[in-house]
mmCIF file of C-alpha atoms and ligand atoms in Angstrom:
data_model
loop_
_atom_site.group_PDB
_atom_site.id
_atom_site.type_symbol
_atom_site.label_atom_id
_atom_site.label_comp_id
_atom_site.label_asym_id
_atom_site.label_seq_id
_atom_site.Cartn_x
_atom_site.Cartn_y
_atom_site.Cartn_z
ATOM 1 C CA MET A 1 19.449 9.826 -1.120
ATOM 2 C CA LYS A 2 16.444 9.457 1.202
ATOM 3 C CA THR A 3 14.372 6.461 0.207
ATOM 4 C CA ALA A 4 10.989 5.725 1.779
ATOM 5 C CA ILE A 5 9.240 2.394 1.574
ATOM 6 C CA TYR A 6 5.448 2.423 1.309
ATOM 7 C CA PRO A 7 4.413 -1.157 2.142
ATOM 8 C CA GLY A 8 0.989 -2.721 1.953
ATOM 9 C CA SER A 9 -1.270 -5.367 0.483
ATOM 10 C CA PHE A 10 -2.635 -3.063 -2.255
ATOM 11 C CA ASP A 11 -5.351 -5.546 -3.221
ATOM 12 C CA PRO A 12 -6.141 -3.430 -5.186
ATOM 13 C CA ILE A 13 -4.469 -0.011 -5.011
ATOM 14 C CA THR A 14 -7.059 2.689 -4.202
ATOM 15 C CA ASN A 15 -7.174 6.430 -4.788
ATOM 16 C CA GLY A 16 -6.300 6.827 -1.105
ATOM 17 C CA HIS A 17 -3.069 4.851 -1.602
ATOM 18 C CA LEU A 18 -2.255 6.814 -4.753
ATOM 19 C CA ASP A 19 -2.689 10.092 -2.889
ATOM 20 C CA VAL A 20 -0.237 8.972 -0.175
ATOM 21 C CA ILE A 21 2.251 7.891 -2.889
ATOM 22 C CA LYS A 22 2.057 11.255 -4.675
ATOM 23 C CA ARG A 23 2.465 13.234 -1.458
ATOM 24 C CA SER A 24 5.360 11.049 -0.268
ATOM 25 C CA ALA A 25 7.108 11.458 -3.623
ATOM 26 C CA LYS A 26 7.216 15.220 -2.990
ATOM 27 C CA VAL A 27 8.956 14.741 0.364
ATOM 28 C CA PHE A 28 11.398 11.882 -0.287
ATOM 29 C CA ASP A 29 13.976 11.473 -3.048
ATOM 30 C CA GLU A 30 12.670 8.029 -3.878
ATOM 31 C CA VAL A 31 9.554 6.065 -2.889
ATOM 32 C CA ILE A 32 9.353 2.303 -3.278
ATOM 33 C CA VAL A 33 5.793 0.997 -3.204
ATOM 34 C CA LEU A 34 6.244 -2.475 -1.785
ATOM 35 C CA VAL A 35 3.617 -5.170 -2.235
ATOM 36 C CA LEU A 36 3.905 -7.587 0.675
ATOM 37 C CA VAL A 37 2.017 -10.619 1.842
ATOM 38 C CA ASN A 38 -0.347 -9.965 4.730
ATOM 39 C CA PRO A 39 -1.041 -13.481 6.046
ATOM 40 C CA ASN A 40 -4.291 -12.246 7.652
ATOM 41 C CA LYS A 41 -5.873 -11.189 4.358
ATOM 42 C CA LYS A 42 -7.414 -13.319 1.630
ATOM 43 C CA GLY A 43 -6.266 -12.090 -1.774
ATOM 44 C CA LEU A 44 -8.256 -11.062 -4.858
ATOM 45 C CA PHE A 45 -5.274 -10.285 -7.101
ATOM 46 C CA ASP A 46 -2.041 -12.250 -6.878
ATOM 47 C CA ILE A 47 1.114 -10.329 -5.976
ATOM 48 C CA ASP A 48 2.350 -9.892 -9.569
ATOM 49 C CA GLU A 49 -1.054 -8.621 -10.685
ATOM 50 C CA ARG A 50 -1.066 -6.061 -7.860
ATOM 51 C CA VAL A 51 2.376 -4.838 -8.930
ATOM 52 C CA LYS A 52 1.172 -4.439 -12.539
ATOM 53 C CA LEU A 53 -1.903 -2.467 -11.439
ATOM 54 C CA ILE A 54 0.263 -0.107 -9.396
ATOM 55 C CA GLU A 55 2.739 0.308 -12.267
ATOM 56 C CA LYS A 56 -0.152 1.290 -14.487
ATOM 57 C CA VAL A 57 -1.199 4.170 -12.240
ATOM 58 C CA ILE A 58 2.139 5.650 -11.152
ATOM 59 C CA GLY A 59 3.354 6.155 -14.742
ATOM 60 C CA SER A 60 4.375 9.799 -14.597
ATOM 61 C CA LEU A 61 5.931 9.759 -11.112
ATOM 62 C CA LYS A 62 9.634 9.567 -11.911
ATOM 63 C CA ASN A 63 10.898 8.901 -8.370
ATOM 64 C CA VAL A 64 8.418 6.116 -7.559
ATOM 65 C CA LYS A 65 8.959 2.440 -8.263
ATOM 66 C CA VAL A 66 7.096 -0.738 -7.391
ATOM 67 C CA GLN A 67 8.458 -3.978 -6.044
ATOM 68 C CA SER A 68 7.148 -7.036 -4.261
ATOM 69 C CA TYR A 69 8.725 -9.100 -1.522
ATOM 70 C CA LYS A 70 7.899 -12.342 0.219
ATOM 71 C CA GLY A 71 9.232 -11.975 3.730
ATOM 72 C CA LEU A 72 9.702 -9.506 6.522
ATOM 73 C CA LEU A 73 9.554 -5.846 5.627
ATOM 74 C CA VAL A 74 12.622 -5.074 7.761
ATOM 75 C CA ASN A 75 14.686 -7.596 5.770
ATOM 76 C CA PHE A 76 13.743 -5.884 2.518
ATOM 77 C CA MET A 77 14.687 -2.547 4.067
ATOM 78 C CA ARG A 78 18.074 -3.821 5.136
ATOM 79 C CA GLU A 79 18.725 -5.074 1.600
ATOM 80 C CA GLN A 80 17.777 -1.647 0.215
ATOM 81 C CA LYS A 81 19.620 0.249 2.962
ATOM 82 C CA ALA A 82 16.363 2.132 3.614
ATOM 83 C CA ARG A 83 15.242 3.316 7.047
ATOM 84 C CA VAL A 84 11.868 4.982 6.526
ATOM 85 C CA ILE A 85 8.482 3.296 6.298
ATOM 86 C CA ILE A 86 5.487 5.389 5.196
ATOM 87 C CA LYS A 87 2.020 4.361 6.317
ATOM 88 C CA GLY A 88 -1.278 6.112 5.729
ATOM 89 C CA LEU A 89 -3.626 6.695 8.668
ATOM 90 C CA ARG A 90 -7.330 7.070 8.030
ATOM 91 C CA ALA A 91 -8.965 7.055 11.422
ATOM 92 C CA ILE A 92 -8.457 6.195 15.054
ATOM 93 C CA SER A 93 -9.519 2.650 14.131
ATOM 94 C CA ASP A 94 -6.283 2.260 12.119
ATOM 95 C CA PHE A 95 -4.141 3.474 14.968
ATOM 96 C CA GLU A 96 -3.867 0.380 17.151
ATOM 97 C CA TYR A 97 -2.964 -1.917 14.256
ATOM 98 C CA GLU A 98 -0.463 0.543 12.778
ATOM 99 C CA PHE A 99 1.039 1.361 16.173
ATOM 100 C CA GLN A 100 1.609 -2.344 16.847
ATOM 101 C CA MET A 101 3.239 -2.887 13.449
ATOM 102 C CA ALA A 102 5.448 0.187 13.806
ATOM 103 C CA LEU A 103 6.668 -0.988 17.208
ATOM 104 C CA MET A 104 7.236 -4.534 15.964
ATOM 105 C CA ASN A 105 9.229 -3.323 12.965
ATOM 106 C CA ASN A 106 11.274 -1.047 15.206
ATOM 107 C CA LYS A 107 11.898 -3.945 17.586
ATOM 108 C CA LEU A 108 13.004 -6.181 14.695
ATOM 109 C CA ASP A 109 15.301 -3.436 13.428
ATOM 110 C CA PRO A 110 15.853 -0.346 15.600
ATOM 111 C CA ASN A 111 17.193 1.553 12.552
ATOM 112 C CA VAL A 112 13.736 1.526 11.012
ATOM 113 C CA GLU A 113 11.311 4.410 11.636
ATOM 114 C CA THR A 114 7.665 4.594 10.578
ATOM 115 C CA PHE A 115 6.286 7.932 9.363
ATOM 116 C CA PHE A 116 2.500 8.299 9.316
ATOM 117 C CA MET A 117 0.674 10.403 6.791
ATOM 118 C CA MET A 118 -2.915 11.402 7.473
ATOM 119 C CA THR A 119 -5.228 10.505 4.648
ATOM 120 C CA ARG A 120 -7.067 13.275 2.853
ATOM 121 C CA ALA A 121 -10.579 13.607 4.293
ATOM 122 C CA GLU A 122 -12.152 12.618 0.976
ATOM 123 C CA TYR A 123 -10.474 9.187 1.178
ATOM 124 C CA SER A 124 -10.877 8.587 4.895
ATOM 125 C CA TYR A 125 -13.594 5.956 4.416
ATOM 126 C CA LEU A 126 -11.828 4.137 1.597
ATOM 127 C CA SER A 127 -10.175 0.714 1.853
ATOM 128 C CA SER A 128 -9.199 -2.046 -0.565
ATOM 129 C CA SER A 129 -11.555 -4.433 1.226
ATOM 130 C CA SER A 130 -14.563 -2.124 0.753
ATOM 131 C CA VAL A 131 -13.635 -1.673 -2.920
ATOM 132 C CA ARG A 132 -13.498 -5.462 -3.330
ATOM 133 C CA GLN A 133 -16.912 -5.791 -1.722
ATOM 134 C CA VAL A 134 -18.553 -3.056 -3.814
ATOM 135 C CA ALA A 135 -17.048 -4.559 -7.000
ATOM 136 C CA GLU A 136 -18.098 -8.087 -6.083
ATOM 137 C CA PHE A 137 -21.726 -7.015 -5.851
ATOM 138 C CA GLY A 138 -21.614 -4.976 -9.045
ATOM 139 C CA GLY A 139 -21.502 -1.479 -7.469
ATOM 140 C CA CYS A 140 -19.822 1.571 -8.953
ATOM 141 C CA ILE A 141 -16.134 1.904 -8.020
ATOM 142 C CA GLU A 142 -15.536 5.147 -9.925
ATOM 143 C CA GLY A 143 -13.600 7.589 -7.764
ATOM 144 C CA LEU A 144 -12.497 4.784 -5.444
ATOM 145 C CA VAL A 145 -9.708 3.328 -7.573
ATOM 146 C CA PRO A 146 -7.753 5.017 -10.384
ATOM 147 C CA ASP A 147 -9.736 5.088 -13.661
ATOM 148 C CA GLU A 148 -7.065 3.058 -15.489
ATOM 149 C CA ILE A 149 -7.738 -0.044 -13.387
ATOM 150 C CA ILE A 150 -11.534 0.077 -12.914
ATOM 151 C CA ASN A 151 -12.238 -2.525 -15.595
ATOM 152 C CA GLU A 152 -9.598 -4.934 -14.304
ATOM 153 C CA VAL A 153 -10.959 -4.728 -10.761
ATOM 154 C CA LEU A 154 -14.537 -5.266 -11.930
ATOM 155 C CA SER A 155 -13.733 -8.206 -14.179
ATOM 156 C CA LYS A 156 -11.484 -9.881 -11.596
ATOM 157 C CA SER A 157 -14.207 -9.514 -8.966
ATOM 158 C CA LYS A 158 -16.711 -11.267 -11.250
ATOM 159 C CA THR A 159 -14.445 -14.254 -11.900
ATOM 160 C CA PHE A 160 -13.506 -14.480 -8.220
ATOM 161 C CA LYS A 161 -17.029 -15.271 -7.006
HETATM 162 O O1 LIG B 201 -2.067 -2.978 3.559
HETATM 163 P P1 LIG B 201 -1.865 -3.806 4.819
HETATM 164 O O2 LIG B 201 -2.463 -5.189 4.640
HETATM 165 O O3 LIG B 201 -2.385 -3.121 6.048
HETATM 166 O O4 LIG B 201 -0.293 -3.972 5.014
HETATM 167 C C1 LIG B 201 0.241 -4.820 6.008
HETATM 168 C C2 LIG B 201 1.643 -5.268 5.626
HETATM 169 C C3 LIG B 201 1.619 -6.029 4.297
HETATM 170 C C4 LIG B 201 2.523 -4.027 5.490
HETATM 171 C C5 LIG B 201 2.174 -6.199 6.777
HETATM 172 O O5 LIG B 201 1.346 -7.314 6.885
HETATM 173 C C6 LIG B 201 3.625 -6.634 6.538
HETATM 174 O O6 LIG B 201 4.536 -5.876 6.793
HETATM 175 N N1 LIG B 201 3.800 -7.885 6.034
HETATM 176 C C7 LIG B 201 5.113 -8.442 5.814
HETATM 177 C C8 LIG B 201 5.558 -9.293 7.005
HETATM 178 C C9 LIG B 201 6.165 -8.424 8.099
HETATM 179 O O7 LIG B 201 7.196 -7.802 7.951
HETATM 180 N N2 LIG B 201 5.521 -8.398 9.278
HETATM 181 C C10 LIG B 201 6.071 -7.684 10.441
HETATM 182 C C11 LIG B 201 5.148 -6.654 11.007
HETATM 183 S S1 LIG B 201 4.006 -7.423 12.107
#
């Protein structure tokens, strides 16, 4: 069985992430969406909340599951006996950061390969950080995150201020 790990901060999951998950689920037997800690990013939702939001939106995708992990991605992959990392690429601006991470992960474990999936054009401008900012200042986040989680993102953003 070919398992792919789709790691990220997902704070919160966006429609761009969901699109990558759905497309990956058509290519791999199993996709594990893995919520990890990115030490460079300040969080809005805690890790368990992020997992719950993702679970809410992947309901009908039978071969997708969600987990979280506190540690190195390659260690999680070893535990799962998985070799493939999926990452979404939006623009050239993502490339340097993603390239560096892919090389680092491959250095830490040469069995691990990163597969990049180009974002759909309609989501190429979309990021969790821009969603957080729009929500914080009371803007409309319809179409940016899945409908099922809009209210949770808006209310969390209000209390976070
Ligand atoms: O959605 P993000 O924030 O771009 O995802 C980055 C993430 C969480 C995948 C990355 O920070 C990560 O892998 N964190 C876990 C620690 C790790 O394994 N780091 C090694 C790569 S430098």
